[in-house]
Tab-separated table of C-alpha atoms in Angstrom:
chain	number	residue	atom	x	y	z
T	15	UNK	CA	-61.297	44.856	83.140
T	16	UNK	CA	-62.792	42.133	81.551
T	17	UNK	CA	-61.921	38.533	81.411
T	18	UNK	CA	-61.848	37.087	77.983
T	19	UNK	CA	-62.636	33.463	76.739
T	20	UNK	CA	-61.523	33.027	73.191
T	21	UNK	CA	-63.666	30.592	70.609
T	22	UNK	CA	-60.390	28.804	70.185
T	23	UNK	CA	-57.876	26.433	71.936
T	24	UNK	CA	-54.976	27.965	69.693
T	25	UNK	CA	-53.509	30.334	72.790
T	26	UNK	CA	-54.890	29.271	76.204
T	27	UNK	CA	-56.208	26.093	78.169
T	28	UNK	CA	-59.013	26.251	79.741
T	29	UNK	CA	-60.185	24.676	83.029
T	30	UNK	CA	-63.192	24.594	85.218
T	31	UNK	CA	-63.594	23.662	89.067
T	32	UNK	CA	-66.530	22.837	90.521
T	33	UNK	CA	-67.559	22.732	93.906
T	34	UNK	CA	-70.491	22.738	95.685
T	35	UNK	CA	-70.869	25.127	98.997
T	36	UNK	CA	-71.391	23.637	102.247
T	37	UNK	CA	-71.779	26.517	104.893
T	38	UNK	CA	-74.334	29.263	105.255
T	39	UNK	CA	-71.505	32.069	104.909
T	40	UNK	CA	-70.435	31.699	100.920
T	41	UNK	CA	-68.838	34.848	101.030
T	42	UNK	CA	-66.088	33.526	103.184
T	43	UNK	CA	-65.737	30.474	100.551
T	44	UNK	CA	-65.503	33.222	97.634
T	45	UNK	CA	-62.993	35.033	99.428
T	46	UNK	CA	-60.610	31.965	100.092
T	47	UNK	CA	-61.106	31.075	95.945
T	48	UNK	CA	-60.005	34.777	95.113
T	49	UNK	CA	-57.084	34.272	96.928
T	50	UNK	CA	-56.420	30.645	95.309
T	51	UNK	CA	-56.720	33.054	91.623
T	52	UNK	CA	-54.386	35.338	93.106
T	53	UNK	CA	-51.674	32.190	93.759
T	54	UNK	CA	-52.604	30.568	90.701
T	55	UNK	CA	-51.127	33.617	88.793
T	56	UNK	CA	-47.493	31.988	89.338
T	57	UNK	CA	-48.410	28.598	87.888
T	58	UNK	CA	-49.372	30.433	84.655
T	59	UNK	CA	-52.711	31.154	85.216
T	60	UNK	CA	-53.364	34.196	82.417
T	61	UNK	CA	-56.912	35.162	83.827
T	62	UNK	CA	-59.293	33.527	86.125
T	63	UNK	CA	-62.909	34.189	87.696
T	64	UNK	CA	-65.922	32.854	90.034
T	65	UNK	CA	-69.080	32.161	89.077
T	66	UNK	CA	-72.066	31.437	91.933
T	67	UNK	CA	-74.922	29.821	90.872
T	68	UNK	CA	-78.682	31.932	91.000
T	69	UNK	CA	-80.456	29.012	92.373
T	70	UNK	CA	-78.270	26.270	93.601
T	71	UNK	CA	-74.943	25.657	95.694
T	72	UNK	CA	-72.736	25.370	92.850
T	73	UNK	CA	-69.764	27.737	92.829
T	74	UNK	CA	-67.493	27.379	89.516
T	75	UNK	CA	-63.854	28.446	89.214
T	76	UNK	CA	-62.329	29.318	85.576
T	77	UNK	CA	-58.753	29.368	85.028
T	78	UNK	CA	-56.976	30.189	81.348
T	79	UNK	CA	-54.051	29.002	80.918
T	80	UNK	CA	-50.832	29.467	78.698
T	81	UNK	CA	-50.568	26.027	76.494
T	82	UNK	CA	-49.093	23.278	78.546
T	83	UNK	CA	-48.430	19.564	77.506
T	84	UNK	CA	-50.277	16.783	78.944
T	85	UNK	CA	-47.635	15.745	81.275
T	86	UNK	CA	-47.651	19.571	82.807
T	87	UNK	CA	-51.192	19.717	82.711
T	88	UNK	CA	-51.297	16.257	85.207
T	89	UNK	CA	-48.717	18.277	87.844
T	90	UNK	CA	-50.497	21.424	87.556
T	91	UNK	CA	-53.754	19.643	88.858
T	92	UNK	CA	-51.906	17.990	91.609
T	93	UNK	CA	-50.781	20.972	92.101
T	94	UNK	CA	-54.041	22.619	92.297
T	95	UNK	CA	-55.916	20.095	94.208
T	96	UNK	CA	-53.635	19.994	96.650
T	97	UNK	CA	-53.785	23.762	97.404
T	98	UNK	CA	-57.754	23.730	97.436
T	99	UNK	CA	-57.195	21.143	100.106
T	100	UNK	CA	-57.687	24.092	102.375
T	101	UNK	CA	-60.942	24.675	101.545
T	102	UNK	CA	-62.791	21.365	101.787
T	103	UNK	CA	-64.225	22.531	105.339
T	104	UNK	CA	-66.898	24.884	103.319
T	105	UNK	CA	-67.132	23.492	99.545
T	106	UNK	CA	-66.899	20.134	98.183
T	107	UNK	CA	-64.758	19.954	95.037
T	108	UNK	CA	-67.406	17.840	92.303
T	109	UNK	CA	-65.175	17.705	89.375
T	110	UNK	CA	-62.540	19.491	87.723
T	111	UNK	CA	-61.424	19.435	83.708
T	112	UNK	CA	-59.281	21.210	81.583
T	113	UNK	CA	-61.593	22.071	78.322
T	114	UNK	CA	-60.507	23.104	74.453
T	115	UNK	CA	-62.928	25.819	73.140
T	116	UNK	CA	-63.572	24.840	69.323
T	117	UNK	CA	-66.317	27.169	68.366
T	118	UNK	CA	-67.717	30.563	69.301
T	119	UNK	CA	-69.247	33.732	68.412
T	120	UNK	CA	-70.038	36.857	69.592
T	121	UNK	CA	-72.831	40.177	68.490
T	122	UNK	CA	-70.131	42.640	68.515
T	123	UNK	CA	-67.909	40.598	65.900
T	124	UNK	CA	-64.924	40.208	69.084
T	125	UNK	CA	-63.580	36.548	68.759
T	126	UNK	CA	-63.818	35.941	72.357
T	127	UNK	CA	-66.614	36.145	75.091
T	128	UNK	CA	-66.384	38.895	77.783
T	129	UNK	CA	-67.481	39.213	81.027
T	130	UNK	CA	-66.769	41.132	83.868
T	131	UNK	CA	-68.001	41.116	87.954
T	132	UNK	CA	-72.149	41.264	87.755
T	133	UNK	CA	-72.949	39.866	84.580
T	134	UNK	CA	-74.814	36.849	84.091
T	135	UNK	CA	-73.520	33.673	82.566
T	136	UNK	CA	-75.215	30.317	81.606
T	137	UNK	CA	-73.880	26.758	81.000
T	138	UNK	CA	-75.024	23.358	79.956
T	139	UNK	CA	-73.148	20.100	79.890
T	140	UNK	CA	-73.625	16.684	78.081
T	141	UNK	CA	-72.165	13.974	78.860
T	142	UNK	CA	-72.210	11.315	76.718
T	143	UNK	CA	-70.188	8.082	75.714
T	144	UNK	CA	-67.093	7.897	74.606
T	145	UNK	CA	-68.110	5.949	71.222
T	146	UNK	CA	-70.739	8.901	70.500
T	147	UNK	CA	-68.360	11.704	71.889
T	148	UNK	CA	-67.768	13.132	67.973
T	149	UNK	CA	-70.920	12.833	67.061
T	150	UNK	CA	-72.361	14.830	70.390
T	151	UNK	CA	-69.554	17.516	69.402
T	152	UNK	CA	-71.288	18.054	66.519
T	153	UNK	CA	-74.439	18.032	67.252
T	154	UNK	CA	-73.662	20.656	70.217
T	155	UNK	CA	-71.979	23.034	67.579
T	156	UNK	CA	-75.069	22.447	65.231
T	157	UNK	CA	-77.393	23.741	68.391
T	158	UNK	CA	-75.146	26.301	68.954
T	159	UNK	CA	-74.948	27.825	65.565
T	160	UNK	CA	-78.384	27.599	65.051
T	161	UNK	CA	-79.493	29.560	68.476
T	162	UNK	CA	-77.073	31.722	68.912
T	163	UNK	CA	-78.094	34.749	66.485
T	164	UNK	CA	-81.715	34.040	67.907
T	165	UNK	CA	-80.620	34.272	71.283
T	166	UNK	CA	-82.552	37.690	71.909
T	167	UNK	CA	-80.016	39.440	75.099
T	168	UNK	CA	-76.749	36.804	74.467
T	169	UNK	CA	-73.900	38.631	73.813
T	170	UNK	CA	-71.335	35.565	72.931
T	171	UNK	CA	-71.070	31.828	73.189
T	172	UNK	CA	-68.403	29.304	73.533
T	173	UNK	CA	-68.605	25.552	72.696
T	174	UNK	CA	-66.150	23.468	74.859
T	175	UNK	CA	-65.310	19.630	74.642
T	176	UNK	CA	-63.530	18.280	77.853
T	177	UNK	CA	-60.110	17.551	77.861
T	178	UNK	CA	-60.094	14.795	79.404
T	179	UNK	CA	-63.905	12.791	79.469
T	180	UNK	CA	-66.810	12.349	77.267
T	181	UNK	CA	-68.116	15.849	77.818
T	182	UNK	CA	-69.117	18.957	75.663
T	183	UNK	CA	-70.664	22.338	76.999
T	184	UNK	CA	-72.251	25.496	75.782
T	185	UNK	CA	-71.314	28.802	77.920
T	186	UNK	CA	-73.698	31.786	76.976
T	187	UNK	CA	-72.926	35.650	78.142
T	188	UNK	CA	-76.259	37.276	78.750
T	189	UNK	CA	-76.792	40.778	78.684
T	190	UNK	CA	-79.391	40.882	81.885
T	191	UNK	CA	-80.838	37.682	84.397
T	192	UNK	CA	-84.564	39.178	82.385
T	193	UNK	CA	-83.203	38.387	78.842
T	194	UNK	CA	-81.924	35.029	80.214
T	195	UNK	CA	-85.292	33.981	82.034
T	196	UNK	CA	-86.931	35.110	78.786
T	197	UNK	CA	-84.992	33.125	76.087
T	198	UNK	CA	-85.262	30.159	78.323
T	199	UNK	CA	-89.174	30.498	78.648
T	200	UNK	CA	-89.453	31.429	75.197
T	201	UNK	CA	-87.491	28.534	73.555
T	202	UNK	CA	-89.306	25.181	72.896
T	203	UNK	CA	-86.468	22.575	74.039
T	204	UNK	CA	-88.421	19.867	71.587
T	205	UNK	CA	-88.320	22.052	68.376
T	206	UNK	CA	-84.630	23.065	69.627
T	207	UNK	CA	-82.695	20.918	70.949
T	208	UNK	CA	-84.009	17.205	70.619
T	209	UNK	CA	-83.973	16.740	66.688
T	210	UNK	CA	-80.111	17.676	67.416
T	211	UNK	CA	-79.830	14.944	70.643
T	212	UNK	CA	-82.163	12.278	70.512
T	213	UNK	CA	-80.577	10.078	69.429
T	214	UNK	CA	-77.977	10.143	72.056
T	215	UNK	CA	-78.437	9.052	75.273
T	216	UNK	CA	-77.116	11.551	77.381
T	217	UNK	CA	-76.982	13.303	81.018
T	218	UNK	CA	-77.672	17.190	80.474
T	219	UNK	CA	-77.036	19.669	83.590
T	220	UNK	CA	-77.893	23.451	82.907
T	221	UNK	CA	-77.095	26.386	84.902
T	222	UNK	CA	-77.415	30.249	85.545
T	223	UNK	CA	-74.712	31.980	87.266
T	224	UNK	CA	-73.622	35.393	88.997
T	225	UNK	CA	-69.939	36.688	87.426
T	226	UNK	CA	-69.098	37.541	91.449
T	227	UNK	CA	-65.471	38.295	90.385
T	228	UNK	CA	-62.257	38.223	87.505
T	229	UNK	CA	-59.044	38.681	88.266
T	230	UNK	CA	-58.296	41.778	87.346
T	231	UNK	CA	-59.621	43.266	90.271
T	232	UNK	CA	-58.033	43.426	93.431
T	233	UNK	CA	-57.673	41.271	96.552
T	234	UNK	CA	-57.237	42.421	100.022
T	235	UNK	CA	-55.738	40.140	101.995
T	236	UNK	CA	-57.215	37.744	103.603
T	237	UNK	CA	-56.426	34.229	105.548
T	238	UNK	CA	-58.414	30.989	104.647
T	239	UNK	CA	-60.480	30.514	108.335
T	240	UNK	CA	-59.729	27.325	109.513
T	241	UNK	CA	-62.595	24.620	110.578
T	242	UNK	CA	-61.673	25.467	114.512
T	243	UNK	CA	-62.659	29.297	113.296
T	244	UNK	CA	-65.387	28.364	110.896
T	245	UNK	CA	-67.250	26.574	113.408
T	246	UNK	CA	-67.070	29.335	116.067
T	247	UNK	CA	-68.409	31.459	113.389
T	248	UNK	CA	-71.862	29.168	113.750
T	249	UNK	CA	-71.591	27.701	109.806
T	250	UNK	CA	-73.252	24.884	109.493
T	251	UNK	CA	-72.363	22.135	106.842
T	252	UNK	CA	-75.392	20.650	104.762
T	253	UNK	CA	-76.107	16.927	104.249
């Protein structure tokens, strides 16, 4: 089964982990985070997946969410952080947001994107000021509606703004890794994007990732190692 991001906010929160791998053996770090979906499942978690980046260490974790106030949304990270405490021995937790999807679209006329183990996703995130945070919203819709339908291999694309800092990102399901190498060769960034963001000054990260698993698939089980047994297992941690 697939898991589903809708191009709304109206039914489900949405929040992304991040974490960057420190030991040689990711497999063992993907492996603990399926079993973090699996708990996650009785703190309301509707659907959640793992994305590993193509050509860094990144590792990103999506949860969605029935709606929760603000107040339940600041326990439920607690709540979270506390149990990926666990797993600090072989990733390093960069940042984590809840995010409202505003806009989206897909080529098969669904109203949410779909992807499922093996498929390739993309992101980008801007980060911008608080004071220019509307106008950056905008102006990442604007690129978004006026790529997407040229966006030759794409199958659907969210916008999200950050719940909770100046940020907005664009997430892109890709039919094949070829059709997403291509598009990004093909497109000129200056024609593209800049008459959109140049007037902003902004940070922009960009990424290509492996779907290496959604949570409708199962788990066996399995024990997060601790850092006696990691480091018996010869992982080493990176500087």
């Amino acid at each position: 089964m697939a898991c589903f991001v809708p191009f709304s906010n109206r039914n489900l929160d949405g929040s992304f982990f991040v974490f960057r791998q420190t030991v040689v053996l990711v497999d063992e770090f993907v492996e603990s985070l399926k079993q973090f979906c699996l708990c996650t499942e009785t703190l309301g978690c509707v659907q959640s997946s793992i994305f590993k980046s193509i050509h860094g260490n990144l590792i990103i974790w999506y949860g969605g969410w029935t709606k929760k106030s603000t107040e339940n949304k600041e326990l439920l990270t607690t709540t979270l952080l506390s149990m990926l405490s666990s797993l600090s021995s072989m990733a390093v937790l960069v940042e984590h947001s809840f995010f409202d999807a505003y806009a989206g679209e897909s080529k098969d006329g669904s109203n949410a994107a779909k992807f499922s183990t093996g498929d390739i996703v993309s992101m980008s995130v801007i980060a911008s000021s608080a004071s220019d945070l509307n106008d950056v919203t905008y102006a990442n819709l604007a690129l978004f509606k006026s790529r997407f339908l040229r966006m030759e291999g794409a199958t659907a694309g969210v916008c999200f703004k950050c719940q909770s800092e100046p940020r907005v990102a664009s997430f892109y399901v890709w039919k094949s890794l070829l059709l997403c190498y291509s598009w990004i060769l093909t497109s000129d960034y200056r024609k593209t994007m800049l008459p959109y963001l140049d007037r902003f000054s902004l940070s922009i990260k960009y990424d290509i990732f492996w779907v290496v698993y959604v949570s409708s698939e199962n788990v066996q089980n399995y024990q997060i190692p601790t850092q006696h047994h990691v480091l018996e297992n010869g992982i080493e941690t990176k500087n």
